[in-house]
Amino acid sequence: IEKSRAGICRNLGAVTVELDVGQRTILLAGRGWNPAFALVEAAWVIVGRNDLQPLAELIRGFDRFSDDGNTLHGAYGHRLRHYFGQDQLELGIRELSEHTNTRRVVLSLYSPSDLGFSSKDIPCNTQIVLRRVDGRLEMTVFNRSNDLWLGVPYNWFVFWTLQCYIARRLKIQCGIQRHVSSCMHLYDDHFVAAQC
């Protein structure tokens, strides 16, 4: 149990989860899941948006993550498509198309400028690594901080949707998706509900 910027939490330490063929949606007893939000967020990431409005319409209070009331600083799709001055998603798809054995497709979500930057929305997922393994697309998502109750159900679905999108562009099947979390945690106000 430790103090964090967002309150008291139970630090579960470093956790790696591998997901393969089958359902990539996690439904936790006692925790609501908004499928409309999940679908909109996944599409919002794929097209590269960072505007708050589509997400805030579906989740009350989501604007608490915005610094300016209009955008999200750490928006994953914007980071993939625009933030670094190039479309990492298109470059990664091209690299995987032209070089099927490459291990160089690393998509950045975290910027050196995020270190020490004051924002309500610093990316929790920091990096995506894509590889073709046995004719399928494998995705590894690195995460600096992962909220087991609020983040994990949506992360698994959103990144699975992104993985499916990339695999279809490559005309191959989805393979393993791996989430490597440096700090998996559960905030105290969710601990009772999580024990259900």
PDB file of C-alpha atoms in Angstrom:
ATOM      1  CA  ILE A   1       0.000   0.000   0.000  1.00  0.00           C
ATOM      2  CA  GLU A   2       1.458   3.354  -0.992  1.00  0.00           C
ATOM      3  CA  LYS A   3       0.579   6.978  -1.616  1.00  0.00           C
ATOM      4  CA  SER A   4       0.401   8.165  -5.192  1.00  0.00           C
ATOM      5  CA  ARG A   5      -0.425  11.391  -7.006  1.00  0.00           C
ATOM      6  CA  ALA A   6      -4.022  10.148  -7.382  1.00  0.00           C
ATOM      7  CA  GLY A   7      -4.459   8.734  -3.868  1.00  0.00           C
ATOM      8  CA  ILE A   8      -3.737   5.622  -1.819  1.00  0.00           C
ATOM      9  CA  CYS A   9      -3.227   2.513  -3.942  1.00  0.00           C
ATOM     10  CA  ARG A  10      -2.243  -1.100  -3.658  1.00  0.00           C
ATOM     11  CA  ASN A  11       0.862  -1.565  -5.789  1.00  0.00           C
ATOM     12  CA  LEU A  12       0.821  -5.042  -7.333  1.00  0.00           C
ATOM     13  CA  GLY A  13       4.268  -4.547  -8.855  1.00  0.00           C
ATOM     14  CA  ALA A  14       5.394  -5.402 -12.364  1.00  0.00           C
ATOM     15  CA  VAL A  15       2.934  -7.581 -14.279  1.00  0.00           C
ATOM     16  CA  THR A  16       3.033  -9.131 -17.750  1.00  0.00           C
ATOM     17  CA  VAL A  17      -0.112 -10.540 -19.350  1.00  0.00           C
ATOM     18  CA  GLU A  18      -0.293 -12.440 -22.645  1.00  0.00           C
ATOM     19  CA  LEU A  19      -3.540 -12.644 -24.591  1.00  0.00           C
ATOM     20  CA  ASP A  20      -3.958 -14.933 -27.577  1.00  0.00           C
ATOM     21  CA  VAL A  21      -6.827 -15.987 -29.799  1.00  0.00           C
ATOM     22  CA  GLY A  22     -10.211 -15.539 -28.173  1.00  0.00           C
ATOM     23  CA  GLN A  23     -12.033 -12.848 -26.338  1.00  0.00           C
ATOM     24  CA  ARG A  24      -9.922  -9.784 -25.566  1.00  0.00           C
ATOM     25  CA  THR A  25     -12.558  -8.035 -23.528  1.00  0.00           C
ATOM     26  CA  ILE A  26     -12.359  -8.310 -19.754  1.00  0.00           C
ATOM     27  CA  LEU A  27     -15.577  -7.831 -17.824  1.00  0.00           C
ATOM     28  CA  LEU A  28     -15.038  -7.472 -14.084  1.00  0.00           C
ATOM     29  CA  ALA A  29     -17.797  -8.311 -11.640  1.00  0.00           C
ATOM     30  CA  GLY A  30     -18.979  -5.134  -9.926  1.00  0.00           C
ATOM     31  CA  ARG A  31     -17.370  -2.847 -12.500  1.00  0.00           C
ATOM     32  CA  GLY A  32     -19.443  -1.364 -15.286  1.00  0.00           C
ATOM     33  CA  TRP A  33     -18.085  -1.456 -18.821  1.00  0.00           C
ATOM     34  CA  ASN A  34     -19.279   0.938 -21.473  1.00  0.00           C
ATOM     35  CA  PRO A  35     -19.066  -0.806 -24.891  1.00  0.00           C
ATOM     36  CA  ALA A  36     -19.987   2.395 -26.744  1.00  0.00           C
ATOM     37  CA  PHE A  37     -17.084   4.214 -25.081  1.00  0.00           C
ATOM     38  CA  ALA A  38     -14.711   1.320 -25.875  1.00  0.00           C
ATOM     39  CA  LEU A  39     -15.662   1.353 -29.564  1.00  0.00           C
ATOM     40  CA  VAL A  40     -15.478   5.139 -29.857  1.00  0.00           C
ATOM     41  CA  GLU A  41     -12.122   5.247 -28.053  1.00  0.00           C
ATOM     42  CA  ALA A  42     -10.697   2.521 -30.307  1.00  0.00           C
ATOM     43  CA  ALA A  43     -11.810   4.360 -33.470  1.00  0.00           C
ATOM     44  CA  TRP A  44     -10.601   7.681 -31.989  1.00  0.00           C
ATOM     45  CA  VAL A  45      -7.134   6.135 -31.462  1.00  0.00           C
ATOM     46  CA  ILE A  46      -6.933   4.571 -34.931  1.00  0.00           C
ATOM     47  CA  VAL A  47      -7.769   7.816 -36.739  1.00  0.00           C
ATOM     48  CA  GLY A  48      -5.378   9.842 -34.564  1.00  0.00           C
ATOM     49  CA  ARG A  49      -7.610  12.235 -32.668  1.00  0.00           C
ATOM     50  CA  ASN A  50      -6.918  14.087 -29.438  1.00  0.00           C
ATOM     51  CA  ASP A  51     -10.149  16.077 -29.026  1.00  0.00           C
ATOM     52  CA  LEU A  52     -11.969  15.469 -25.758  1.00  0.00           C
ATOM     53  CA  GLN A  53     -15.576  15.835 -26.954  1.00  0.00           C
ATOM     54  CA  PRO A  54     -16.292  12.318 -28.372  1.00  0.00           C
ATOM     55  CA  LEU A  55     -15.074  10.622 -25.186  1.00  0.00           C
ATOM     56  CA  ALA A  56     -16.540  13.114 -22.711  1.00  0.00           C
ATOM     57  CA  GLU A  57     -19.982  12.601 -24.265  1.00  0.00           C
ATOM     58  CA  LEU A  58     -19.885   8.929 -23.248  1.00  0.00           C
ATOM     59  CA  ILE A  59     -18.170   9.037 -19.835  1.00  0.00           C
ATOM     60  CA  ARG A  60     -19.281  11.651 -17.335  1.00  0.00           C
ATOM     61  CA  GLY A  61     -16.315  13.424 -15.763  1.00  0.00           C
ATOM     62  CA  PHE A  62     -13.836  12.370 -18.445  1.00  0.00           C
ATOM     63  CA  ASP A  63     -12.921  16.041 -18.881  1.00  0.00           C
ATOM     64  CA  ARG A  64     -10.953  15.831 -15.617  1.00  0.00           C
ATOM     65  CA  PHE A  65      -8.069  14.453 -17.737  1.00  0.00           C
ATOM     66  CA  SER A  66      -7.930  17.513 -20.016  1.00  0.00           C
ATOM     67  CA  ASP A  67      -5.587  20.426 -19.354  1.00  0.00           C
ATOM     68  CA  ASP A  68      -7.497  22.877 -21.561  1.00  0.00           C
ATOM     69  CA  GLY A  69     -11.047  21.457 -21.618  1.00  0.00           C
ATOM     70  CA  ASN A  70     -10.748  20.610 -25.329  1.00  0.00           C
ATOM     71  CA  THR A  71      -7.936  18.114 -25.892  1.00  0.00           C
ATOM     72  CA  LEU A  72      -6.063  15.280 -24.201  1.00  0.00           C
ATOM     73  CA  HIS A  73      -2.302  15.779 -23.993  1.00  0.00           C
ATOM     74  CA  GLY A  74      -1.435  12.059 -23.983  1.00  0.00           C
ATOM     75  CA  ALA A  75      -3.959  10.860 -26.589  1.00  0.00           C
ATOM     76  CA  TYR A  76      -2.525   7.627 -28.016  1.00  0.00           C
ATOM     77  CA  GLY A  77      -3.882   8.009 -31.543  1.00  0.00           C
ATOM     78  CA  HIS A  78      -2.629  11.577 -31.821  1.00  0.00           C
ATOM     79  CA  ARG A  79       0.752  10.402 -30.547  1.00  0.00           C
ATOM     80  CA  LEU A  80       0.807   7.639 -33.165  1.00  0.00           C
ATOM     81  CA  ARG A  81      -0.363   9.747 -36.107  1.00  0.00           C
ATOM     82  CA  HIS A  82       0.734  13.362 -35.528  1.00  0.00           C
ATOM     83  CA  TYR A  83       2.559  14.266 -32.308  1.00  0.00           C
ATOM     84  CA  PHE A  84       6.081  13.323 -33.395  1.00  0.00           C
ATOM     85  CA  GLY A  85       5.732  14.894 -36.853  1.00  0.00           C
ATOM     86  CA  GLN A  86       5.137  11.630 -38.687  1.00  0.00           C
ATOM     87  CA  ASP A  87       2.515   8.927 -38.974  1.00  0.00           C
ATOM     88  CA  GLN A  88       4.107   6.108 -36.992  1.00  0.00           C
ATOM     89  CA  LEU A  89       1.192   3.788 -37.737  1.00  0.00           C
ATOM     90  CA  GLU A  90       1.579   4.073 -41.513  1.00  0.00           C
ATOM     91  CA  LEU A  91       5.369   3.837 -41.287  1.00  0.00           C
ATOM     92  CA  GLY A  92       5.088   0.718 -39.115  1.00  0.00           C
ATOM     93  CA  ILE A  93       2.622  -0.941 -41.493  1.00  0.00           C
ATOM     94  CA  ARG A  94       4.902  -0.196 -44.439  1.00  0.00           C
ATOM     95  CA  GLU A  95       7.955  -1.556 -42.598  1.00  0.00           C
ATOM     96  CA  LEU A  96       6.109  -4.770 -41.657  1.00  0.00           C
ATOM     97  CA  SER A  97       4.894  -5.131 -45.265  1.00  0.00           C
ATOM     98  CA  GLU A  98       8.328  -4.694 -46.821  1.00  0.00           C
ATOM     99  CA  HIS A  99      10.426  -6.496 -44.196  1.00  0.00           C
ATOM    100  CA  THR A 100       8.497  -9.417 -42.746  1.00  0.00           C
ATOM    101  CA  ASN A 101      11.246 -10.374 -40.265  1.00  0.00           C
ATOM    102  CA  THR A 102      11.855  -6.887 -38.897  1.00  0.00           C
ATOM    103  CA  ARG A 103      12.131  -6.268 -35.156  1.00  0.00           C
ATOM    104  CA  ARG A 104      12.382  -2.509 -35.628  1.00  0.00           C
ATOM    105  CA  VAL A 105       8.729  -1.494 -35.508  1.00  0.00           C
ATOM    106  CA  VAL A 106       8.576   0.433 -32.254  1.00  0.00           C
ATOM    107  CA  LEU A 107       5.809   3.016 -31.930  1.00  0.00           C
ATOM    108  CA  SER A 108       6.336   5.710 -29.310  1.00  0.00           C
ATOM    109  CA  LEU A 109       3.546   7.051 -27.131  1.00  0.00           C
ATOM    110  CA  TYR A 110       5.696   8.726 -24.473  1.00  0.00           C
ATOM    111  CA  SER A 111       7.864  11.709 -25.356  1.00  0.00           C
ATOM    112  CA  PRO A 112      10.998  12.880 -23.532  1.00  0.00           C
ATOM    113  CA  SER A 113       9.118  16.180 -23.170  1.00  0.00           C
ATOM    114  CA  ASP A 114       6.559  14.369 -20.955  1.00  0.00           C
ATOM    115  CA  LEU A 115       9.215  13.890 -18.290  1.00  0.00           C
ATOM    116  CA  GLY A 116       8.628  16.617 -15.708  1.00  0.00           C
ATOM    117  CA  PHE A 117       5.791  18.160 -17.742  1.00  0.00           C
ATOM    118  CA  SER A 118       2.766  19.230 -15.705  1.00  0.00           C
ATOM    119  CA  SER A 119      -0.328  17.655 -17.263  1.00  0.00           C
ATOM    120  CA  LYS A 120      -3.407  15.742 -16.151  1.00  0.00           C
ATOM    121  CA  ASP A 121      -2.803  13.317 -19.028  1.00  0.00           C
ATOM    122  CA  ILE A 122       0.704  11.898 -19.312  1.00  0.00           C
ATOM    123  CA  PRO A 123       0.592   8.644 -21.348  1.00  0.00           C
ATOM    124  CA  CYS A 124       0.402   5.510 -19.195  1.00  0.00           C
ATOM    125  CA  ASN A 125       1.077   3.268 -22.202  1.00  0.00           C
ATOM    126  CA  THR A 126       4.513   4.304 -23.409  1.00  0.00           C
ATOM    127  CA  GLN A 127       5.438   2.103 -26.350  1.00  0.00           C
ATOM    128  CA  ILE A 128       4.085  -0.482 -28.779  1.00  0.00           C
ATOM    129  CA  VAL A 129       6.313  -3.080 -30.451  1.00  0.00           C
ATOM    130  CA  LEU A 130       4.970  -4.936 -33.492  1.00  0.00           C
ATOM    131  CA  ARG A 131       6.375  -8.101 -35.083  1.00  0.00           C
ATOM    132  CA  ARG A 132       5.279 -10.828 -37.443  1.00  0.00           C
ATOM    133  CA  VAL A 133       5.592 -14.153 -35.613  1.00  0.00           C
ATOM    134  CA  ASP A 134       4.574 -17.400 -37.328  1.00  0.00           C
ATOM    135  CA  GLY A 135       2.553 -15.472 -39.896  1.00  0.00           C
ATOM    136  CA  ARG A 136       0.569 -13.501 -37.301  1.00  0.00           C
ATOM    137  CA  LEU A 137       0.888  -9.960 -35.944  1.00  0.00           C
ATOM    138  CA  GLU A 138       2.263  -9.875 -32.404  1.00  0.00           C
ATOM    139  CA  MET A 139       1.877  -6.718 -30.318  1.00  0.00           C
ATOM    140  CA  THR A 140       3.665  -5.840 -27.083  1.00  0.00           C
ATOM    141  CA  VAL A 141       2.394  -2.795 -25.187  1.00  0.00           C
ATOM    142  CA  PHE A 142       4.654  -1.300 -22.523  1.00  0.00           C
ATOM    143  CA  ASN A 143       2.967   0.541 -19.704  1.00  0.00           C
ATOM    144  CA  ARG A 144       4.553   2.676 -16.988  1.00  0.00           C
ATOM    145  CA  SER A 145       1.460   2.657 -14.751  1.00  0.00           C
ATOM    146  CA  ASN A 146      -1.672   0.559 -15.146  1.00  0.00           C
ATOM    147  CA  ASP A 147      -4.884   0.908 -13.146  1.00  0.00           C
ATOM    148  CA  LEU A 148      -6.255  -2.626 -12.826  1.00  0.00           C
ATOM    149  CA  TRP A 149      -9.834  -1.469 -12.237  1.00  0.00           C
ATOM    150  CA  LEU A 150     -10.242   1.532 -14.547  1.00  0.00           C
ATOM    151  CA  GLY A 151      -7.565   1.093 -17.216  1.00  0.00           C
ATOM    152  CA  VAL A 152      -7.057  -2.595 -17.955  1.00  0.00           C
ATOM    153  CA  PRO A 153     -10.517  -3.422 -19.380  1.00  0.00           C
ATOM    154  CA  TYR A 154     -10.333  -0.577 -21.900  1.00  0.00           C
ATOM    155  CA  ASN A 155      -6.597  -0.958 -22.665  1.00  0.00           C
ATOM    156  CA  TRP A 156      -6.999  -4.595 -23.649  1.00  0.00           C
ATOM    157  CA  PHE A 157      -9.929  -3.826 -25.938  1.00  0.00           C
ATOM    158  CA  VAL A 158      -8.520  -0.653 -27.536  1.00  0.00           C
ATOM    159  CA  PHE A 159      -5.110  -2.178 -28.269  1.00  0.00           C
ATOM    160  CA  TRP A 160      -6.744  -5.376 -29.562  1.00  0.00           C
ATOM    161  CA  THR A 161      -8.796  -3.270 -31.972  1.00  0.00           C
ATOM    162  CA  LEU A 162      -5.638  -1.435 -33.070  1.00  0.00           C
ATOM    163  CA  GLN A 163      -3.867  -4.781 -33.504  1.00  0.00           C
ATOM    164  CA  CYS A 164      -6.756  -6.097 -35.636  1.00  0.00           C
ATOM    165  CA  TYR A 165      -6.679  -2.949 -37.771  1.00  0.00           C
ATOM    166  CA  ILE A 166      -2.946  -3.303 -38.437  1.00  0.00           C
ATOM    167  CA  ALA A 167      -3.216  -7.065 -39.067  1.00  0.00           C
ATOM    168  CA  ARG A 168      -5.994  -6.512 -41.618  1.00  0.00           C
ATOM    169  CA  ARG A 169      -3.915  -3.893 -43.380  1.00  0.00           C
ATOM    170  CA  LEU A 170      -1.109  -6.492 -43.538  1.00  0.00           C
ATOM    171  CA  LYS A 171      -3.576  -9.243 -44.583  1.00  0.00           C
ATOM    172  CA  ILE A 172      -2.507 -11.499 -41.709  1.00  0.00           C
ATOM    173  CA  GLN A 173      -4.132 -12.755 -38.496  1.00  0.00           C
ATOM    174  CA  CYS A 174      -3.749 -11.277 -35.026  1.00  0.00           C
ATOM    175  CA  GLY A 175      -1.326 -13.128 -32.800  1.00  0.00           C
ATOM    176  CA  ILE A 176      -0.342 -12.704 -29.174  1.00  0.00           C
ATOM    177  CA  GLN A 177      -0.875  -9.360 -27.502  1.00  0.00           C
ATOM    178  CA  ARG A 178       1.343  -8.773 -24.504  1.00  0.00           C
ATOM    179  CA  HIS A 179       0.951  -6.039 -21.889  1.00  0.00           C
ATOM    180  CA  VAL A 180       4.033  -5.313 -19.791  1.00  0.00           C
ATOM    181  CA  SER A 181       3.127  -3.067 -16.865  1.00  0.00           C
ATOM    182  CA  SER A 182       5.874  -1.616 -14.710  1.00  0.00           C
ATOM    183  CA  CYS A 183       3.351  -0.835 -11.969  1.00  0.00           C
ATOM    184  CA  MET A 184      -0.037  -2.535 -11.874  1.00  0.00           C
ATOM    185  CA  HIS A 185      -2.123  -0.948  -9.151  1.00  0.00           C
ATOM    186  CA  LEU A 186      -5.564  -0.740  -7.623  1.00  0.00           C
ATOM    187  CA  TYR A 187      -6.751   2.438  -5.915  1.00  0.00           C
ATOM    188  CA  ASP A 188      -8.196   1.994  -2.455  1.00  0.00           C
ATOM    189  CA  ASP A 189     -11.616   3.341  -3.437  1.00  0.00           C
ATOM    190  CA  HIS A 190     -11.951   0.385  -5.874  1.00  0.00           C
ATOM    191  CA  PHE A 191     -10.536  -2.312  -3.599  1.00  0.00           C
ATOM    192  CA  VAL A 192     -13.842  -3.414  -2.055  1.00  0.00           C
ATOM    193  CA  ALA A 193     -15.592  -3.600  -5.428  1.00  0.00           C
ATOM    194  CA  ALA A 194     -12.658  -5.534  -6.931  1.00  0.00           C
ATOM    195  CA  GLN A 195     -13.027  -8.257  -4.291  1.00  0.00           C
ATOM    196  CA  CYS A 196     -16.575  -9.105  -5.485  1.00  0.00           C
TER     197      CYS A 196
END
